[in-house]
Coordinates of C-alpha atoms in Angstrom, one line a residue:
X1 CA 57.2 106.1 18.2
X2 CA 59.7 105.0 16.3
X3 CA 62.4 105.5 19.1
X4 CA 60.3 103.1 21.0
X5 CA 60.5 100.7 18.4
X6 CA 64.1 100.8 18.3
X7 CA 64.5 100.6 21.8
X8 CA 62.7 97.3 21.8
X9 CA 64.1 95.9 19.0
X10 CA 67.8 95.4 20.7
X11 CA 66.3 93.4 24.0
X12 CA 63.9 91.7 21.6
X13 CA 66.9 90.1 19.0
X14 CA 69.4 89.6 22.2
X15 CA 66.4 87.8 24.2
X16 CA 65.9 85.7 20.5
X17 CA 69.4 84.4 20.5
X18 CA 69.6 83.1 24.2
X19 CA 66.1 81.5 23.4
X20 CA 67.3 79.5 20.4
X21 CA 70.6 78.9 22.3
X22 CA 68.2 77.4 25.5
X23 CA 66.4 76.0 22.5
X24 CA 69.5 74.1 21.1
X25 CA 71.0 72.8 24.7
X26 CA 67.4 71.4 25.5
X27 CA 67.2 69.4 22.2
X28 CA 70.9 68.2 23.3
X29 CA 69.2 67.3 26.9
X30 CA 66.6 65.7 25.3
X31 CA 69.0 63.5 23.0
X32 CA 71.1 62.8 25.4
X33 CA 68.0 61.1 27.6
X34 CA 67.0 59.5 25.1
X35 CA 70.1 57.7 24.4
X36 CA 70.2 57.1 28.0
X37 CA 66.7 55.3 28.4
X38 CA 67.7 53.3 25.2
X39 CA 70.4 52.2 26.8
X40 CA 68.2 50.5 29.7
X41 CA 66.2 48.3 26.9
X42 CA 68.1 45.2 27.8
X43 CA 66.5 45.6 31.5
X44 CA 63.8 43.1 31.5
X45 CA 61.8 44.5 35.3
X46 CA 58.9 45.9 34.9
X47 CA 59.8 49.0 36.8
X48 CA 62.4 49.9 34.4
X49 CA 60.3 49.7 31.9
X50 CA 57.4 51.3 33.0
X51 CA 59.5 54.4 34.0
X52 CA 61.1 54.1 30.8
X53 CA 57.9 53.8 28.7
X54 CA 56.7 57.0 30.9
X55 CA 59.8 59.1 30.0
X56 CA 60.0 58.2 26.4
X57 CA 56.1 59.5 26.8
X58 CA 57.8 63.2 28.6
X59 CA 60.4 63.9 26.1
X60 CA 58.1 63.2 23.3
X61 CA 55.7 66.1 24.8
X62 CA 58.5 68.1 25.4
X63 CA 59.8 67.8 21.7
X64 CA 56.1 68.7 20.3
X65 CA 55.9 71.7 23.1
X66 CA 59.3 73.1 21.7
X67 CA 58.7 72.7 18.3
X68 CA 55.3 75.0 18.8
X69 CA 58.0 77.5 20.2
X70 CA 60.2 77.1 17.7
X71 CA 57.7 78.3 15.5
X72 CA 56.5 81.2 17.7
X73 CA 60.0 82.5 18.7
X74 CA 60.4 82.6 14.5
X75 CA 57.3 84.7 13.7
X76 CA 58.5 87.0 16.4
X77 CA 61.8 87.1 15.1
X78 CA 60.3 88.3 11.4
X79 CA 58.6 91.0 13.2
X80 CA 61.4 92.1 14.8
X81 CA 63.5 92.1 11.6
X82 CA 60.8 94.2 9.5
X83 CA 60.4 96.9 12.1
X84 CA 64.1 96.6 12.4
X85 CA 64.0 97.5 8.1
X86 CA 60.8 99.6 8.7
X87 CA 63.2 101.6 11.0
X88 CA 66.3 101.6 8.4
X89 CA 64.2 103.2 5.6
X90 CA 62.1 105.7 7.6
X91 CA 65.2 107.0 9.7
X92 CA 68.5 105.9 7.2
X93 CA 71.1 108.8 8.8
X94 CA 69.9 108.1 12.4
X95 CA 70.6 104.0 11.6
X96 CA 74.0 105.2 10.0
X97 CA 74.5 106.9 13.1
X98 CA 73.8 104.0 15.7
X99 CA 75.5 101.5 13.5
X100 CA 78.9 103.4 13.6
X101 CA 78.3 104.4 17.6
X102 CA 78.4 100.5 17.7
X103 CA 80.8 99.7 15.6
X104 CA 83.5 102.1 17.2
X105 CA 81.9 100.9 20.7
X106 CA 83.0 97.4 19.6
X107 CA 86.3 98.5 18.0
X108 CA 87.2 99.9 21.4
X109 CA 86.4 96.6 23.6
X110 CA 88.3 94.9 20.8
X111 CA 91.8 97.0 21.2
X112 CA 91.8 96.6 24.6
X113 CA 91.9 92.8 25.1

């Protein structure tokens, strides 16, 4: 079993960092239409503003709906990091092992650029 866990852990932590990096380019979306319906305040029809008013109304949704998975994709990173140190102190030589496989796997890409 504990293979198993270590085999998930790796997909788990690289599937965590594109998710915060998705995370961090929609909040830069979303800032970015804000700025862009504040910019059409000076607008006085009623369509503008209603489409406005109904956007404004969209990203505020979409702010609440991220920061729920925010907070979701944080739990599951805790859990990932303790079976990650459950994994460490149960099987220290085998981590050892895997961290130096990396690091000379890395060391080698490295050289060659």
């Amino acid at each position: 079993m504990t293979t198993q866990k270590s085999q998930h852990a790796i997909p788990q932590e690289a599937s965590a960092s594109s998710a915060d990096q998705l995370i961090g380019e929609f909040k830069s979306l979303m800032a970015d239409a804000e700025a862009l319906i504040k910019a059409t305040e000076d607008h006085p029809s009623e369509t503008i503003s209603a489409i406005r008013h109904k956007a404004l109304e969209t990203i505020s949704g979409a702010k609440e709906s991220l920061s729920n998975l925010e907070g979701t994709l944080t739990e599951k990173a805790k859990v990932v990091a303790e079976g990650a140190d459950d994994f460490v102190h149960r099987n220290p030589w085998e981590a050892v092992g895997v961290a130096a496989g990396l690091g000379l796997l890395i060391g080698l890409l490295i050289r060659r650029r």
